[in-house]
Amino acid sequence: MTATSPAPVPAAPPPSQAQGAEAIAERVLRETTQPVALQRLHGGDPFRWLLSGWQDVRAAPGIAAFYGLCFWGMAVLLGWVFRTRPEYTMSLASGCLLLGPFLAMGLYDTSRRRESGQRPQLGESLTCWDSHMGSMGMLVLVLVVLELLWGRASLVVFAVFFNTGMPSTTGVLDAVFNPQNWGFVAVYTVVGGVFAALVFSTSVVSIPMILDRDTDALTACITSLRVVLENTGVMLLWGLLITAIVAVSLWLWGVPLLLTAPLLGHASWYAYRASVAPARPADSAAGAVPERVGVPLP
């Protein structure tokens, strides 16, 4: 009798495209569900951010001058409308709120390029947001809604305390500094402070995070809120410094914004860098999952 050779074992079929898609989906799900790591801040950090921002201004004066002119122009236009046609002030403020984050992202891009050893370019900073349009659009929408709610709350406060009619534009300062209206000043300050803190908390690191990691607006806003909640004292100091610098700049007819606006923009990038831990290397995503499933990343 002749020995019969065993039947050959069929080779395992190659992984299908569906398996590869599942692996990629699992990787993305794991990355998006893991919270972003934060870093502990210290009391002197805001001043170091300003110093680093000043170094960026000196390194790219042309870019800083361009963005400084943009922010100064918006402040001048807003002040002129407030004095001449106050009924359009809120509409123009909403427009500035739409444009401001995109201008700020150009400053963040300049700082990011200097940080990575690249030479910043004005043209590239002007278009750095085009690949993040979805996230930026959603974030700006959130900011505009908050600004509209802020305006509505302000009107309610005015209506409650000035039941004889809204004060004229020229009489607003007289009404504010009148000792009989200190109750109005206190309530208006509290209401405005709540909305200002909410806007600051949701945007302090969200825009540079979108630029750096191309993350979605919800993740960026949640991370920004976490930064403020876990480093409340430092971020409060940072917010007060921003408020003081902007207030002094506006008090001087906005002229200092030519310098202070790009300075704060660059400094905000370093605030993000100090607050949010760098993204982990891609080995946990690009190596572990494909090796286990047996297919390379596309």
Coordinates of C-alpha atoms in Angstrom, one line a residue, residues 8 10 20 33 55 63-64 80 91-92 127 129 134-135 171 193 203 212-213 225 235 242 253 269 285 292 298:
P8 CA -2.7 20.3 2.6
P10 CA -5.5 25.7 3.4
G20 CA -8.5 46.9 8.4
T33 CA -12.1 58.5 24.3
Q55 CA 10.4 87.1 21.7
I63 CA 3.7 89.5 10.9
A64 CA 3.1 91.1 14.3
W80 CA -16.6 104.8 16.2
S91 CA -23.8 93.5 15.5
L92 CA -20.3 94.7 14.9
T127 CA -4.5 80.4 5.6
W129 CA -7.2 77.7 9.4
G134 CA -15.2 72.6 10.6
S135 CA -13.9 72.8 14.1
G171 CA -25.0 109.3 29.5
G193 CA -18.1 88.6 34.8
S203 CA -11.4 79.5 24.4
D212 CA -2.0 71.9 16.9
R213 CA -3.9 68.6 17.0
L225 CA -12.5 74.1 30.7
M235 CA -5.6 81.0 34.8
I242 CA -5.2 90.0 29.5
W253 CA -7.5 105.0 21.9
W269 CA 0.2 79.8 22.3
A285 CA -1.9 53.9 17.6
R292 CA -2.3 42.8 16.3
P298 CA -3.3 52.7 4.7

